[in-house]
Amino acid sequence: MIDLVLLGDVLAGTARLGTPIAFAALGGVIAERGGLYNIGLEGQILAGALGAAAGSFATGSAVIGLGCGIICGLISGLLLGYMSIRLRINQLVGGFALNLLLAGLTAFLSRQIFGAQAGGARVNGFSQIYFPFLSDLPVVGPSLFSQDPLFYLLIGLAIAAWFWLMKSHKGLDLRAVGENPKAADLAGVPVFRMQYLAIAASGALAALAGVHLVLSQVYVFAEGMSAGKGFIALAAIILGRWSPIGAICAALFFGFCDAVQFKLQFTSPEIPYQLFLILPYLASLIALVVLGAKASAPASVGLPYDREHR
């Protein structure tokens, strides 16, 4: 007999814990469709988290915190874009360098903003939305109709991104840049402009992951609170076959694994909890080994485009 209450709790946890990974994965899809690796997702999550915490802390408004987090993501995305597009440095190295920079910078700035006890200042955030009747439904009520506003924003952005990438002329241009920037350039597509827009959007979406952590989950900023979610998002991109909807589904799968491990910690206290903590990361490795080998990335992703040598 299935415990409907337990199932509802796990699915609600899946939505809540999978949302940050899904935001970051969606951002990674946009960047890689434009031919750019965004390995800096982990750092951009931290940037968005600190921006959201600082904005909400200073003004008392979660909406302003949301805006500040997005701005931090845009700036970090443009910085990575400048290194990748203008300077044409190795995109993997640039992404890891950005992660290290933002990890240290957010730790330093958080202490300046919140004092010596970084992360101790609680900020105003978003609460769950209650839908009359729908929120009270068994199983689906807690998981789909009792979430915070950013969860519904994620759904809207995922659908919009899919239509934009797959059904619009600009989306076709971006995919052309990711597959063959030389041919796209010859066809009149502004390659560099499209890439800058893609990497900026990618940074903003990754920052929304951090915004969700601060304003919808814990209501404080903590150093290193991204906890590998940016790297799990990279796995979700591959498992989702570089599709916005596919990446979201893969991210929710990892969120499900995370929700299960939390439940197991309470239901099986005799087992060391550290064994449960590795479940999401182990699931990502297994999924990549089993399913990731057949995935095919955009042909020109990670390859800097030099117009002078076309």
Coordinates of C-alpha atoms in Angstrom, one line a residue:
M1 CA 0.0 0.0 0.0
I2 CA 1.5 3.3 -1.1
D3 CA 1.6 6.0 1.6
L4 CA 0.1 8.9 -0.2
V5 CA 1.2 11.4 2.4
L6 CA 4.8 10.2 2.1
L7 CA 4.6 10.2 -1.7
G8 CA 3.2 13.8 -1.7
D9 CA 6.0 14.9 0.6
V10 CA 8.7 13.4 -1.6
L11 CA 7.2 14.9 -4.8
A12 CA 6.9 18.3 -3.1
G13 CA 10.6 18.0 -2.0
T14 CA 11.4 17.0 -5.6
A15 CA 9.9 20.3 -6.9
R16 CA 11.6 22.4 -4.2
L17 CA 15.0 20.8 -4.4
G18 CA 15.0 20.4 -8.2
T19 CA 14.1 24.0 -9.0
P20 CA 17.6 25.5 -8.4
I21 CA 19.2 22.7 -10.5
A22 CA 16.6 23.3 -13.2
F23 CA 17.3 27.0 -13.4
A24 CA 21.0 26.5 -13.7
A25 CA 20.5 23.7 -16.3
L26 CA 18.2 25.9 -18.4
G27 CA 20.9 28.6 -18.4
G28 CA 23.5 26.1 -19.4
V29 CA 21.3 24.9 -22.3
I30 CA 20.9 28.4 -23.7
A31 CA 24.7 29.0 -23.5
E32 CA 25.7 25.7 -25.1
R33 CA 23.1 26.1 -27.9
G34 CA 25.0 29.3 -28.7
G35 CA 28.4 27.4 -28.8
L36 CA 29.6 28.5 -25.4
Y37 CA 30.4 26.3 -22.4
N38 CA 29.2 27.8 -19.1
I39 CA 31.2 25.9 -16.5
G40 CA 30.7 28.9 -14.3
L41 CA 27.2 27.9 -13.2
E42 CA 28.3 27.0 -9.7
G43 CA 29.8 30.4 -9.1
Q44 CA 26.9 32.2 -10.7
I45 CA 24.5 30.4 -8.3
L46 CA 26.5 31.9 -5.5
A47 CA 26.5 35.4 -7.1
G48 CA 22.7 35.2 -7.5
A49 CA 22.3 34.0 -3.9
L50 CA 24.4 36.8 -2.5
G51 CA 22.7 39.4 -4.7
A52 CA 19.3 38.2 -3.6
A53 CA 20.3 38.2 0.1
A54 CA 21.9 41.6 0.0
G55 CA 19.0 43.2 -1.9
S56 CA 16.4 41.7 0.4
F57 CA 18.4 42.5 3.5
A58 CA 18.9 46.2 2.5
T59 CA 15.3 46.9 1.4
G60 CA 13.2 44.2 3.1
S61 CA 11.7 43.4 -0.3
A62 CA 12.0 39.9 -1.8
V63 CA 11.2 41.3 -5.3
I64 CA 14.1 43.7 -5.1
G65 CA 16.3 40.8 -3.9
L66 CA 15.2 38.9 -7.0
G67 CA 16.2 41.8 -9.2
C68 CA 19.6 42.2 -7.5
G69 CA 20.3 38.5 -7.9
I70 CA 19.4 38.5 -11.6
I71 CA 21.7 41.6 -12.1
C72 CA 24.6 39.8 -10.4
G73 CA 24.0 36.8 -12.8
L74 CA 23.9 39.0 -15.8
I75 CA 27.2 40.7 -14.8
S76 CA 28.9 37.3 -14.2
G77 CA 27.6 36.0 -17.5
L78 CA 28.9 38.9 -19.4
L79 CA 32.3 38.6 -17.7
L80 CA 32.5 34.9 -18.8
G81 CA 31.3 36.0 -22.3
Y82 CA 34.1 38.5 -22.5
M83 CA 36.7 36.0 -21.6
S84 CA 35.2 33.4 -24.0
I85 CA 34.3 35.5 -27.0
R86 CA 36.6 38.5 -26.9
L87 CA 39.7 37.0 -25.3
R88 CA 39.0 33.5 -26.7
I89 CA 40.5 31.8 -23.7
N90 CA 39.8 28.1 -23.1
Q91 CA 36.1 28.1 -22.0
L92 CA 36.6 25.3 -19.5
V93 CA 39.4 27.0 -17.8
G94 CA 37.5 30.3 -17.9
G95 CA 34.5 28.7 -16.3
F96 CA 36.5 27.1 -13.5
A97 CA 38.3 30.4 -12.9
L98 CA 35.0 32.2 -12.6
N99 CA 33.8 29.6 -10.1
L100 CA 36.9 30.2 -7.9
L101 CA 36.6 34.0 -8.3
L102 CA 32.9 34.1 -7.3
A103 CA 33.3 31.6 -4.5
G104 CA 35.9 33.8 -2.8
L105 CA 34.3 37.1 -3.7
T106 CA 30.9 36.1 -2.4
A107 CA 32.4 34.8 0.9
F108 CA 34.3 38.1 1.3
L109 CA 31.4 40.4 0.5
S110 CA 28.9 38.4 2.6
R111 CA 31.1 39.2 5.6
Q112 CA 31.2 42.8 4.7
I113 CA 27.4 43.0 4.3
F114 CA 26.2 40.8 7.1
G115 CA 29.0 41.1 9.6
A116 CA 31.4 38.5 11.0
Q117 CA 28.6 35.8 11.2
A118 CA 28.2 35.5 7.5
G119 CA 24.8 34.1 6.6
G120 CA 23.4 34.8 10.1
A121 CA 21.1 37.6 8.9
R122 CA 17.7 36.3 7.9
V123 CA 16.1 38.0 4.9
N124 CA 12.5 38.3 3.6
G125 CA 11.7 35.8 0.9
F126 CA 8.8 34.3 -1.0
S127 CA 6.2 32.1 0.7
Q128 CA 4.2 29.2 -0.9
I129 CA 1.2 30.0 -3.0
Y130 CA -2.0 28.5 -1.9
F131 CA -4.6 27.6 -4.6
P132 CA -8.0 26.9 -3.2
F133 CA -9.1 23.3 -3.6
L134 CA -6.0 22.4 -5.8
S135 CA -3.5 22.8 -3.0
D136 CA -5.5 20.3 -0.9
L137 CA -5.5 17.5 -3.5
P138 CA -3.6 14.4 -2.4
V139 CA -0.1 13.9 -3.9
V140 CA -0.4 16.6 -6.6
G141 CA -1.5 19.3 -4.3
P142 CA 1.7 19.6 -2.3
S143 CA 4.0 19.0 -5.3
L144 CA 2.3 21.2 -8.0
F145 CA 0.0 23.6 -6.3
S146 CA 1.8 24.5 -3.0
Q147 CA 5.1 25.9 -4.3
D148 CA 6.7 29.3 -4.3
P149 CA 6.5 31.8 -7.1
L150 CA 9.9 31.0 -8.5
F151 CA 8.8 27.4 -9.2
Y152 CA 6.0 28.7 -11.5
L153 CA 8.4 31.1 -13.0
L154 CA 10.7 28.2 -13.9
I155 CA 7.8 26.4 -15.6
G156 CA 7.0 29.5 -17.6
L157 CA 10.6 30.1 -18.6
A158 CA 11.2 26.5 -19.6
I159 CA 8.2 26.6 -22.0
A160 CA 9.1 30.0 -23.3
A161 CA 12.8 28.9 -23.9
W162 CA 11.6 25.8 -25.7
F163 CA 9.4 27.7 -28.1
W164 CA 12.0 30.4 -28.6
L165 CA 14.8 27.9 -29.3
M166 CA 12.8 25.5 -31.5
K167 CA 10.1 27.6 -33.1
S168 CA 11.4 31.2 -33.6
H169 CA 13.8 32.6 -36.1
K170 CA 16.1 34.0 -33.4
G171 CA 16.2 30.6 -31.8
L172 CA 17.1 29.1 -35.1
D173 CA 19.9 31.7 -35.4
L174 CA 21.3 30.8 -32.0
R175 CA 21.2 27.1 -32.8
A176 CA 23.0 27.8 -36.1
V177 CA 25.7 29.7 -34.2
G178 CA 26.2 26.7 -31.9
E179 CA 26.4 24.2 -34.8
N180 CA 28.4 26.2 -37.4
P181 CA 29.2 29.9 -36.5
K182 CA 31.0 30.4 -39.8
A183 CA 28.0 29.4 -41.9
A184 CA 25.7 31.5 -39.6
D185 CA 28.0 34.5 -40.0
L186 CA 28.0 34.2 -43.8
A187 CA 24.2 34.0 -43.6
G188 CA 24.1 37.3 -41.8
V189 CA 23.6 36.1 -38.3
P190 CA 25.3 38.4 -35.7
V191 CA 27.3 35.6 -34.2
F192 CA 29.0 37.5 -31.4
R193 CA 25.9 39.4 -30.4
M194 CA 23.9 36.2 -30.2
Q195 CA 26.6 34.6 -28.1
Y196 CA 26.8 37.6 -25.7
L197 CA 23.0 37.5 -25.3
A198 CA 23.1 33.7 -24.7
I199 CA 25.8 33.8 -22.1
A200 CA 24.1 36.8 -20.3
A201 CA 20.8 35.0 -20.2
S202 CA 22.6 31.9 -19.0
G203 CA 24.2 33.8 -16.1
A204 CA 20.8 35.3 -15.2
L205 CA 19.1 31.9 -15.1
A206 CA 21.9 30.4 -13.1
A207 CA 21.6 33.3 -10.7
L208 CA 17.9 32.5 -10.3
A209 CA 19.0 29.1 -8.8
G210 CA 20.8 31.0 -6.1
V211 CA 17.9 33.4 -5.7
H212 CA 15.6 30.4 -5.1
L213 CA 18.0 29.0 -2.5
V214 CA 18.0 32.2 -0.5
L215 CA 14.5 33.6 -1.0
S216 CA 12.5 30.4 -1.2
Q217 CA 14.4 27.8 0.9
V218 CA 16.6 28.9 3.7
Y219 CA 16.2 32.8 3.8
V220 CA 19.9 33.3 4.6
F221 CA 23.1 33.4 2.6
A222 CA 25.8 30.9 3.5
E223 CA 29.2 30.5 2.0
G224 CA 29.4 27.7 -0.5
M225 CA 25.6 27.1 -0.4
S226 CA 25.5 26.1 -4.0
A227 CA 26.9 22.8 -2.8
G228 CA 27.7 21.4 -6.3
K229 CA 24.3 22.2 -7.8
G230 CA 26.0 23.9 -10.8
F231 CA 27.9 20.8 -11.6
I232 CA 24.8 18.6 -11.3
A233 CA 23.1 21.0 -13.7
L234 CA 25.9 20.3 -16.2
A235 CA 24.9 16.7 -16.0
A236 CA 21.3 17.6 -16.4
I237 CA 22.1 19.4 -19.6
I238 CA 23.7 16.3 -21.1
L239 CA 20.9 14.0 -19.9
G240 CA 18.3 16.4 -21.3
R241 CA 20.0 16.3 -24.7
W242 CA 20.4 20.1 -24.7
S243 CA 16.7 20.7 -24.7
P244 CA 15.1 23.1 -22.2
I245 CA 12.3 20.7 -21.3
G246 CA 14.7 17.7 -21.2
A247 CA 17.1 19.5 -19.0
I248 CA 14.3 20.5 -16.6
C249 CA 13.1 16.9 -16.4
A250 CA 16.7 15.7 -15.7
A251 CA 17.1 18.3 -13.0
L252 CA 13.8 17.2 -11.3
F253 CA 15.2 13.7 -11.4
F254 CA 18.2 14.8 -9.4
G255 CA 15.8 16.8 -7.1
F256 CA 13.9 13.6 -6.6
C257 CA 17.1 11.8 -5.5
D258 CA 17.8 14.6 -3.1
A259 CA 14.3 14.5 -1.6
V260 CA 14.6 10.7 -1.2
Q261 CA 17.9 11.0 0.6
F262 CA 16.4 13.5 3.1
K263 CA 13.5 11.1 3.8
L264 CA 15.9 8.2 4.2
Q265 CA 17.9 10.2 6.8
F266 CA 14.8 10.4 9.0
T267 CA 13.4 6.9 8.3
S268 CA 16.7 5.1 8.7
P269 CA 18.7 6.8 11.5
E270 CA 20.7 3.7 12.1
I271 CA 22.5 4.2 8.8
P272 CA 25.2 7.0 8.7
Y273 CA 23.6 10.0 7.0
Q274 CA 26.7 10.6 4.9
L275 CA 25.8 7.6 2.8
F276 CA 22.5 9.2 1.9
L277 CA 24.1 12.6 1.1
I278 CA 26.0 11.1 -1.8
L279 CA 22.8 9.9 -3.5
P280 CA 22.2 12.8 -5.8
Y281 CA 25.8 12.9 -6.9
L282 CA 26.0 9.1 -7.4
A283 CA 22.7 9.3 -9.4
S284 CA 24.2 11.9 -11.7
L285 CA 27.3 9.8 -12.3
I286 CA 25.3 6.7 -13.0
A287 CA 22.9 8.5 -15.3
L288 CA 25.8 10.0 -17.3
V289 CA 27.5 6.7 -17.7
V290 CA 24.3 4.9 -18.8
L291 CA 22.6 7.6 -20.8
G292 CA 25.2 10.4 -21.4
A293 CA 27.4 8.5 -23.8
K294 CA 24.7 8.7 -26.5
A295 CA 24.2 12.4 -26.2
S296 CA 25.6 14.7 -28.9
A297 CA 26.4 18.3 -28.0
P298 CA 26.1 21.2 -30.5
A299 CA 29.0 20.8 -33.0
S300 CA 30.8 24.0 -32.2
V301 CA 30.3 24.3 -28.5
G302 CA 33.5 25.3 -26.7
L303 CA 35.3 26.3 -30.0
P304 CA 36.1 30.1 -30.1
Y305 CA 35.0 31.7 -33.4
D306 CA 37.5 34.0 -35.1
R307 CA 35.9 36.0 -37.9
E308 CA 39.3 36.9 -39.4
H309 CA 40.0 33.3 -40.2
R310 CA 36.6 32.3 -41.6

